[in-house]
Amino acid sequence: MTPTALFINKHPYAHFNRGGTYILPTDEVDIHLVTRNQFHGGVSGLADHPLAHVSLCDAEEEDRWRAICEWTLRNHRIDRVIAVHERAVLLAAELRTKFSLPGMDHATAARFRDKVVMKEAVRACGAAKVPGFSALDSAADLKNVDWSTGRKVIKSRLGLAAKDLYMVDTLEEARTLVAGLDLSGSHYEIEDFVTGQIYHCDSVVKDGEILFTSVGKYLADPAGYSPGGIFGTVLVREGELQQRINELNTAVLGGLGLQDGTTHLELFHTPADELVFCEVAGRPPGGIIPPVIQWQYGFNIVETQIRLDAGLDISLGPAPASETGGTCGFIAFYPGGSDELGIDPVEFADLGIVEHIGHRGAGNGRGGVRHSTDFLDAYVVKAPDDAELLRRIARVEETYRR
């Protein structure tokens, strides 16, 4: 009997047809899809890769998503629940727990989703240094952090892509800010601002064992997105710092108890050479990091998460020999600012560009940028070494803006 899975999807359906390769395993599992309505990207591409069971829902109606998913689980034989988007991970885990299905349960998912629960768990098991922090359920909680250490960050406990994030320098400034926030429902936290370079570590875990890790360095602060700005990452493939980051990642994932799935961990490397935990998600990395991993290592980490959730075998390579040499990264451009001219594809080879990913719907329509991965254009770049990769990325930026 063919296994069945409920797929709670917050991406446009076309997201799963990458470069002509369709990554949903429809020949191995019968998928019941609950996805965003057409206004939010919906089922564009469904005609090319049809599914027998599809439900559409407004992206913001969490209760409606839950009701549709529960109806599906009660009225169809469902063996697994799939989720690859940050906003679907917790609901998927809640449903697995409620309906006794295999995969990440709700308690584990909360440690990878709620930033207060997450840091409490990391601190309790001693897996990594964490910044001073506190839940922010009322203005009185502002006194739970040490203001003598300087700047603080107020952000959503369940936020993603650096949305709903605020910087404050004094207690008085924080009080003014939170007076305008709805602090009910345990939605916010406050933590120390950490000065340092931000890195990410992306992993694949099966049966509690880390099978793959990739370390990268961000080219800009994810919270610093703005019209006309840039973002990007470059892989860090060797060296003492890369080893230390991998060790921290191993300790954190072990401490949080992940058994099967992919992860995206972010951390700070301070001027004092300390590694400080920022946060970790129990899903694939977002934005252009999956294409970078695929160009460098030869597998699609989003597809890997889907297959792990579906209870299917996975393959992490080996990558083709032509793809394992050198190093890889990406640079992305936010909408707004000066006129974006783009890059003629005839120039890609000279610049080391191996893929262009464009998003004509980027921006909020009023000259603003909605979140840290709201890219208008992104370019995956390969080079023989780290220094040449940075030179090529700089040339891509210069060429794009000429």
Short mmCIF file of C-alpha atoms in Angstrom, two decimals:
data_model
loop_
_atom_site.label_atom_id
_atom_site.label_comp_id
_atom_site.label_asym_id
_atom_site.label_seq_id
_atom_site.Cartn_x
_atom_site.Cartn_y
_atom_site.Cartn_z
CA MET A 1 0.00 0.00 0.00
CA THR A 2 1.34 3.43 -0.97
CA PRO A 3 2.12 5.54 2.14
CA THR A 4 0.26 8.82 2.54
CA ALA A 5 1.34 12.19 3.89
CA LEU A 6 -0.25 15.51 4.81
CA PHE A 7 1.96 18.30 3.47
CA ILE A 8 1.43 21.64 5.26
CA ASN A 9 2.97 24.05 2.76
CA LYS A 10 3.55 27.80 3.13
CA HIS A 11 5.61 28.20 -0.07
CA PRO A 12 4.28 28.78 -3.58
CA TYR A 13 3.78 25.36 -5.12
CA ALA A 14 6.24 26.23 -7.89
CA HIS A 15 8.96 26.31 -5.18
CA PHE A 16 9.13 22.52 -5.48
CA ASN A 17 9.95 22.50 -9.19
CA ARG A 18 13.58 23.58 -9.17
CA GLY A 19 15.39 23.91 -12.46
CA GLY A 20 13.07 21.42 -14.10
CA THR A 21 13.47 18.90 -11.26
CA TYR A 22 10.30 18.23 -9.25
CA ILE A 23 11.28 17.40 -5.66
CA LEU A 24 7.99 16.16 -4.21
CA PRO A 25 8.17 12.33 -4.11
CA THR A 26 4.71 11.78 -5.60
CA ASP A 27 5.73 8.45 -7.12
CA GLU A 28 6.55 7.16 -3.61
CA VAL A 29 3.91 8.77 -1.37
CA ASP A 30 0.32 9.96 -1.84
CA ILE A 31 0.38 13.63 -0.79
CA HIS A 32 -2.56 15.58 0.63
CA LEU A 33 -1.52 19.21 0.18
CA VAL A 34 -2.72 22.12 2.30
CA THR A 35 -1.23 25.26 0.79
CA ARG A 36 -1.49 29.02 0.35
CA ASN A 37 -4.29 30.51 -1.72
CA GLN A 38 -3.67 31.82 -5.21
CA PHE A 39 -3.20 35.43 -4.03
CA HIS A 40 -0.16 34.31 -2.00
CA GLY A 41 1.41 32.20 -4.74
CA GLY A 42 -0.85 29.24 -4.19
CA VAL A 43 -0.79 26.43 -6.69
CA SER A 44 1.08 27.96 -9.59
CA GLY A 45 2.66 24.99 -11.35
CA LEU A 46 0.11 22.44 -10.10
CA ALA A 47 -1.09 21.74 -13.65
CA ASP A 48 2.37 20.46 -14.56
CA HIS A 49 2.60 18.27 -11.45
CA PRO A 50 -0.97 17.60 -10.28
CA LEU A 51 -1.96 16.17 -6.92
CA ALA A 52 -5.24 14.41 -6.17
CA HIS A 53 -5.87 16.21 -2.85
CA VAL A 54 -5.34 19.98 -2.53
CA SER A 55 -6.82 22.46 -0.04
CA LEU A 56 -6.22 26.23 -0.26
CA CYS A 57 -6.10 28.56 2.72
CA ASP A 58 -5.25 32.19 3.46
CA ALA A 59 -1.64 32.37 4.61
CA GLU A 60 -2.54 34.31 7.78
CA GLU A 61 -5.44 32.16 9.05
CA GLU A 62 -3.71 29.83 11.50
CA ASP A 63 -6.96 28.44 12.96
CA ARG A 64 -8.26 27.71 9.46
CA TRP A 65 -5.02 25.88 8.58
CA ARG A 66 -5.38 23.76 11.73
CA ALA A 67 -9.04 22.97 11.04
CA ILE A 68 -8.36 21.86 7.43
CA CYS A 69 -5.40 19.72 8.52
CA GLU A 70 -7.36 18.06 11.32
CA TRP A 71 -10.27 17.33 8.96
CA THR A 72 -7.84 15.72 6.54
CA LEU A 73 -6.30 13.61 9.28
CA ARG A 74 -9.71 12.46 10.51
CA ASN A 75 -11.14 11.67 7.10
CA HIS A 76 -8.15 10.15 5.28
CA ARG A 77 -5.53 7.58 6.13
CA ILE A 78 -2.46 9.73 6.81
CA ASP A 79 0.84 8.11 7.77
CA ARG A 80 3.10 11.18 7.95
CA VAL A 81 3.05 14.98 8.20
CA ILE A 82 5.49 17.04 6.10
CA ALA A 83 6.57 20.63 6.83
CA VAL A 84 9.55 22.55 5.44
CA HIS A 85 8.56 26.17 6.15
CA GLU A 86 9.23 27.76 9.53
CA ARG A 87 5.59 28.76 9.94
CA ALA A 88 4.41 25.18 9.39
CA VAL A 89 6.87 23.33 11.64
CA LEU A 90 5.06 23.88 14.94
CA LEU A 91 1.59 23.07 13.56
CA ALA A 92 2.92 19.90 11.93
CA ALA A 93 4.48 18.81 15.21
CA GLU A 94 1.28 19.61 17.11
CA LEU A 95 -0.70 17.40 14.72
CA ARG A 96 1.82 14.55 14.90
CA THR A 97 1.54 14.58 18.69
CA LYS A 98 -2.26 14.84 18.69
CA PHE A 99 -2.73 12.03 16.14
CA SER A 100 0.19 9.84 17.33
CA LEU A 101 2.15 10.07 14.08
CA PRO A 102 5.94 9.62 13.72
CA GLY A 103 8.29 12.57 13.31
CA MET A 104 9.22 15.65 15.32
CA ASP A 105 6.77 15.99 18.22
CA HIS A 106 5.42 19.22 19.66
CA ALA A 107 7.78 19.42 22.65
CA THR A 108 10.84 19.03 20.41
CA ALA A 109 9.51 21.47 17.82
CA ALA A 110 8.95 24.11 20.52
CA ARG A 111 12.65 23.94 21.37
CA PHE A 112 13.43 24.74 17.72
CA ARG A 113 10.74 27.41 17.28
CA ASP A 114 10.15 29.38 20.50
CA LYS A 115 13.27 31.49 21.07
CA VAL A 116 12.83 31.59 24.85
CA VAL A 117 12.23 27.84 25.23
CA MET A 118 15.12 27.28 22.82
CA LYS A 119 17.67 29.37 24.73
CA GLU A 120 16.52 27.97 28.06
CA ALA A 121 17.20 24.46 26.74
CA VAL A 122 20.59 25.38 25.24
CA ARG A 123 21.66 27.08 28.46
CA ALA A 124 20.39 24.23 30.66
CA CYS A 125 22.40 21.59 28.81
CA GLY A 126 25.50 23.79 28.52
CA ALA A 127 25.67 23.32 24.76
CA ALA A 128 26.69 26.92 23.99
CA LYS A 129 26.98 30.37 25.45
CA VAL A 130 23.72 32.28 25.08
CA PRO A 131 23.11 36.02 25.41
CA GLY A 132 21.25 37.30 28.46
CA PHE A 133 17.52 37.04 27.71
CA SER A 134 14.03 37.09 29.18
CA ALA A 135 10.47 36.47 28.11
CA LEU A 136 8.72 39.81 27.56
CA ASP A 137 5.12 39.41 28.65
CA SER A 138 4.78 42.81 30.33
CA ALA A 139 6.75 46.04 30.69
CA ALA A 140 7.90 44.78 34.11
CA ASP A 141 9.93 42.05 32.36
CA LEU A 142 12.25 44.72 30.95
CA LYS A 143 13.99 44.71 34.33
CA ASN A 144 14.88 41.02 33.94
CA VAL A 145 17.91 41.88 31.79
CA ASP A 146 21.09 43.75 32.71
CA TRP A 147 20.91 47.23 31.18
CA SER A 148 24.50 48.01 32.20
CA THR A 149 25.69 45.79 29.33
CA GLY A 150 24.22 48.10 26.70
CA ARG A 151 21.99 47.58 23.66
CA LYS A 152 19.14 45.07 23.71
CA VAL A 153 17.10 43.32 21.03
CA ILE A 154 13.33 42.89 21.30
CA LYS A 155 11.90 40.34 18.90
CA SER A 156 9.11 37.88 18.29
CA ARG A 157 9.58 34.53 20.00
CA LEU A 158 8.14 32.78 16.93
CA GLY A 159 9.41 35.24 14.34
CA LEU A 160 11.34 34.41 11.18
CA ALA A 161 13.38 36.21 8.52
CA ALA A 162 14.30 38.96 11.05
CA LYS A 163 10.73 40.33 11.14
CA ASP A 164 9.25 42.04 14.23
CA LEU A 165 12.72 42.88 15.53
CA TYR A 166 13.66 46.11 17.35
CA MET A 167 16.91 47.54 18.76
CA VAL A 168 16.85 49.63 21.95
CA ASP A 169 19.73 51.26 23.83
CA THR A 170 18.14 52.23 27.15
CA LEU A 171 15.44 51.03 29.52
CA GLU A 172 13.48 54.22 28.85
CA GLU A 173 13.63 53.63 25.10
CA ALA A 174 12.47 50.05 25.63
CA ARG A 175 9.53 51.17 27.76
CA THR A 176 8.43 53.58 25.04
CA LEU A 177 8.68 50.86 22.42
CA VAL A 178 6.78 48.15 24.29
CA ALA A 179 3.98 50.59 25.10
CA GLY A 180 3.08 50.24 21.43
CA LEU A 181 3.39 46.44 21.28
CA ASP A 182 0.79 43.83 22.15
CA LEU A 183 2.64 41.81 24.80
CA SER A 184 -0.24 39.43 25.47
CA GLY A 185 0.09 35.81 24.47
CA SER A 186 3.83 35.45 25.20
CA HIS A 187 4.84 36.62 21.75
CA TYR A 188 8.01 38.61 22.55
CA GLU A 189 11.41 38.26 24.17
CA ILE A 190 14.27 40.62 25.01
CA GLU A 191 17.96 39.72 24.85
CA ASP A 192 21.42 41.26 24.88
CA PHE A 193 22.71 42.61 21.59
CA VAL A 194 25.82 40.68 20.56
CA THR A 195 28.55 42.34 18.51
CA GLY A 196 30.16 39.99 16.04
CA GLN A 197 30.17 38.33 12.64
CA ILE A 198 27.11 36.14 12.06
CA TYR A 199 27.58 32.59 10.80
CA HIS A 200 25.12 29.81 10.00
CA CYS A 201 25.46 26.04 10.19
CA ASP A 202 23.04 23.84 8.24
CA SER A 203 22.64 20.14 8.98
CA VAL A 204 20.93 16.89 8.08
CA VAL A 205 20.11 14.57 11.00
CA LYS A 206 18.81 10.99 10.83
CA ASP A 207 18.23 8.70 13.82
CA GLY A 208 19.90 11.30 16.03
CA GLU A 209 23.12 11.30 13.98
CA ILE A 210 24.35 14.36 12.08
CA LEU A 211 25.04 13.13 8.54
CA PHE A 212 25.91 16.48 6.96
CA THR A 213 26.88 19.99 7.98
CA SER A 214 27.67 23.13 6.00
CA VAL A 215 29.04 26.31 7.59
CA GLY A 216 28.55 29.72 6.00
CA LYS A 217 29.32 33.35 6.80
CA TYR A 218 26.74 36.02 6.12
CA LEU A 219 27.88 38.99 4.05
CA ALA A 220 25.47 41.28 5.94
CA ASP A 221 23.42 41.24 9.14
CA PRO A 222 20.10 39.47 8.40
CA ALA A 223 18.34 42.11 10.51
CA GLY A 224 19.80 44.94 8.42
CA TYR A 225 17.66 44.46 5.29
CA SER A 226 16.61 47.69 3.59
CA PRO A 227 15.56 48.95 0.15
CA GLY A 228 18.45 48.82 -2.27
CA GLY A 229 20.61 46.79 0.10
CA ILE A 230 22.37 43.46 -0.36
CA PHE A 231 22.57 40.14 1.42
CA GLY A 232 24.51 36.95 0.87
CA THR A 233 26.62 34.18 2.29
CA VAL A 234 29.89 32.44 1.53
CA LEU A 235 30.73 28.89 2.55
CA VAL A 236 33.40 28.25 5.20
CA ARG A 237 34.74 24.83 4.27
CA GLU A 238 37.77 24.40 6.52
CA GLY A 239 39.79 25.83 9.38
CA GLU A 240 39.74 25.99 13.16
CA LEU A 241 36.70 28.28 13.32
CA GLN A 242 34.67 26.00 11.08
CA GLN A 243 35.54 23.07 13.35
CA ARG A 244 34.47 25.00 16.45
CA ILE A 245 31.17 25.97 14.82
CA ASN A 246 30.51 22.34 13.91
CA GLU A 247 31.23 21.29 17.49
CA LEU A 248 28.82 23.90 18.86
CA ASN A 249 26.19 22.80 16.36
CA THR A 250 26.60 19.16 17.40
CA ALA A 251 26.19 20.06 21.07
CA VAL A 252 23.09 22.20 20.44
CA LEU A 253 21.29 19.65 18.26
CA GLY A 254 22.07 16.90 20.74
CA GLY A 255 20.87 19.03 23.62
CA LEU A 256 17.60 19.90 21.90
CA GLY A 257 16.92 16.28 21.04
CA LEU A 258 16.43 16.27 17.28
CA GLN A 259 16.14 12.76 15.82
CA ASP A 260 15.31 13.31 12.14
CA GLY A 261 15.30 16.45 10.05
CA THR A 262 17.28 19.38 8.75
CA THR A 263 18.40 22.39 10.77
CA HIS A 264 19.53 25.98 10.34
CA LEU A 265 21.60 27.36 13.24
CA GLU A 266 22.83 30.96 13.52
CA LEU A 267 25.55 32.19 15.87
CA PHE A 268 27.88 35.11 16.53
CA HIS A 269 31.68 35.12 16.39
CA THR A 270 32.64 37.99 18.67
CA PRO A 271 35.77 40.22 18.50
CA ALA A 272 36.93 38.35 21.62
CA ASP A 273 36.86 35.07 19.59
CA GLU A 274 33.83 33.70 21.44
CA LEU A 275 31.01 31.80 19.77
CA VAL A 276 27.60 32.88 21.05
CA PHE A 277 24.40 31.05 20.16
CA CYS A 278 21.72 33.09 18.38
CA GLU A 279 18.97 30.65 17.34
CA VAL A 280 18.29 27.37 15.56
CA ALA A 281 15.40 26.20 13.39
CA GLY A 282 14.26 22.63 12.82
CA ARG A 283 13.81 23.00 9.06
CA PRO A 284 15.96 23.63 5.99
CA PRO A 285 17.73 26.97 5.59
CA GLY A 286 15.78 29.59 3.66
CA GLY A 287 16.51 32.00 0.87
CA ILE A 288 19.36 31.06 -1.47
CA ILE A 289 21.28 28.82 0.95
CA PRO A 290 19.68 25.59 -0.39
CA PRO A 291 20.83 26.35 -3.98
CA VAL A 292 24.34 27.12 -2.67
CA ILE A 293 24.41 23.76 -0.85
CA GLN A 294 23.14 21.98 -3.96
CA TRP A 295 25.75 23.55 -6.24
CA GLN A 296 28.53 22.74 -3.76
CA TYR A 297 27.51 19.34 -2.39
CA GLY A 298 25.15 17.90 -5.00
CA PHE A 299 21.86 17.44 -3.12
CA ASN A 300 18.74 19.48 -2.38
CA ILE A 301 18.39 20.02 1.38
CA VAL A 302 14.70 20.99 1.06
CA GLU A 303 13.99 17.71 -0.72
CA THR A 304 15.92 15.95 2.05
CA GLN A 305 13.59 17.40 4.70
CA ILE A 306 10.53 16.34 2.70
CA ARG A 307 11.82 12.79 2.38
CA LEU A 308 12.75 12.56 6.08
CA ASP A 309 9.29 13.78 7.10
CA ALA A 310 7.71 11.30 4.68
CA GLY A 311 9.76 8.42 6.13
CA LEU A 312 11.63 7.85 2.86
CA ASP A 313 15.30 7.08 2.25
CA ILE A 314 17.61 10.03 1.58
CA SER A 315 20.77 10.48 -0.48
CA LEU A 316 23.39 13.13 0.26
CA GLY A 317 25.63 12.45 -2.71
CA PRO A 318 28.34 11.94 -3.42
CA ALA A 319 28.36 15.21 -5.31
CA PRO A 320 29.65 15.07 -8.87
CA ALA A 321 33.41 15.66 -8.94
CA SER A 322 32.91 18.75 -11.10
CA GLU A 323 30.82 20.34 -8.35
CA THR A 324 32.96 19.59 -5.29
CA GLY A 325 35.99 21.65 -6.21
CA GLY A 326 36.36 25.24 -5.08
CA THR A 327 33.77 27.06 -3.03
CA CYS A 328 30.41 28.72 -3.42
CA GLY A 329 28.22 31.54 -2.14
CA PHE A 330 25.52 33.96 -3.18
CA ILE A 331 24.78 37.66 -3.33
CA ALA A 332 21.21 38.97 -3.36
CA PHE A 333 19.73 42.40 -3.99
CA TYR A 334 16.70 43.88 -2.26
CA PRO A 335 14.20 45.95 -4.25
CA GLY A 336 14.25 49.72 -4.04
CA GLY A 337 17.08 52.21 -3.98
CA SER A 338 18.67 53.03 -7.32
CA ASP A 339 17.38 51.51 -10.54
CA GLU A 340 18.20 47.80 -10.67
CA LEU A 341 19.63 46.99 -14.08
CA GLY A 342 20.43 43.34 -13.50
CA ILE A 343 23.08 41.29 -15.29
CA ASP A 344 22.99 40.01 -18.84
CA PRO A 345 23.21 36.19 -18.83
CA VAL A 346 26.05 36.38 -21.37
CA GLU A 347 28.20 37.78 -18.53
CA PHE A 348 27.44 34.97 -16.06
CA ALA A 349 30.38 32.72 -16.96
CA ASP A 350 32.92 35.53 -16.65
CA LEU A 351 31.54 36.50 -13.24
CA GLY A 352 31.37 32.92 -11.94
CA ILE A 353 27.55 33.00 -11.76
CA VAL A 354 26.06 29.50 -11.97
CA GLU A 355 22.44 30.42 -11.21
CA HIS A 356 20.19 33.49 -11.18
CA ILE A 357 17.03 33.44 -9.05
CA GLY A 358 14.66 36.35 -9.68
CA HIS A 359 11.51 37.29 -7.78
CA ARG A 360 9.36 39.87 -9.51
CA GLY A 361 7.02 40.02 -6.52
CA ALA A 362 9.72 41.22 -4.11
CA GLY A 363 9.02 44.19 -1.84
CA ASN A 364 5.83 45.39 -0.21
CA GLY A 365 4.65 47.48 -3.17
CA ARG A 366 5.35 50.73 -1.34
CA GLY A 367 9.11 50.85 -1.65
CA GLY A 368 9.81 48.69 1.40
CA VAL A 369 11.41 45.31 2.04
CA ARG A 370 9.27 42.81 3.96
CA HIS A 371 11.88 40.47 5.45
CA SER A 372 15.49 39.29 5.21
CA THR A 373 14.91 36.98 2.22
CA ASP A 374 12.71 39.38 0.22
CA PHE A 375 15.17 39.38 -2.69
CA LEU A 376 14.53 40.91 -6.10
CA ASP A 377 17.52 39.15 -7.68
CA ALA A 378 19.97 36.62 -6.30
CA TYR A 379 23.06 35.08 -7.92
CA VAL A 380 24.83 31.87 -6.90
CA VAL A 381 28.57 32.27 -7.50
CA LYS A 382 31.33 29.64 -7.63
CA ALA A 383 35.09 30.18 -7.44
CA PRO A 384 38.26 28.12 -7.00
CA ASP A 385 39.01 29.57 -3.53
CA ASP A 386 37.68 31.90 -0.83
CA ALA A 387 39.55 35.01 -1.94
CA GLU A 388 38.42 34.65 -5.54
CA LEU A 389 34.84 34.04 -4.43
CA LEU A 390 34.78 37.38 -2.59
CA ARG A 391 36.31 39.12 -5.61
CA ARG A 392 33.69 37.61 -7.91
CA ILE A 393 30.85 38.56 -5.59
CA ALA A 394 32.15 42.14 -5.50
CA ARG A 395 32.23 42.17 -9.31
CA VAL A 396 28.67 40.82 -9.43
CA GLU A 397 27.51 43.70 -7.23
CA GLU A 398 29.38 46.25 -9.36
CA THR A 399 27.99 44.78 -12.58
CA TYR A 400 24.43 44.64 -11.23
CA ARG A 401 24.46 48.33 -10.25
CA ARG A 402 26.31 49.78 -13.22
#
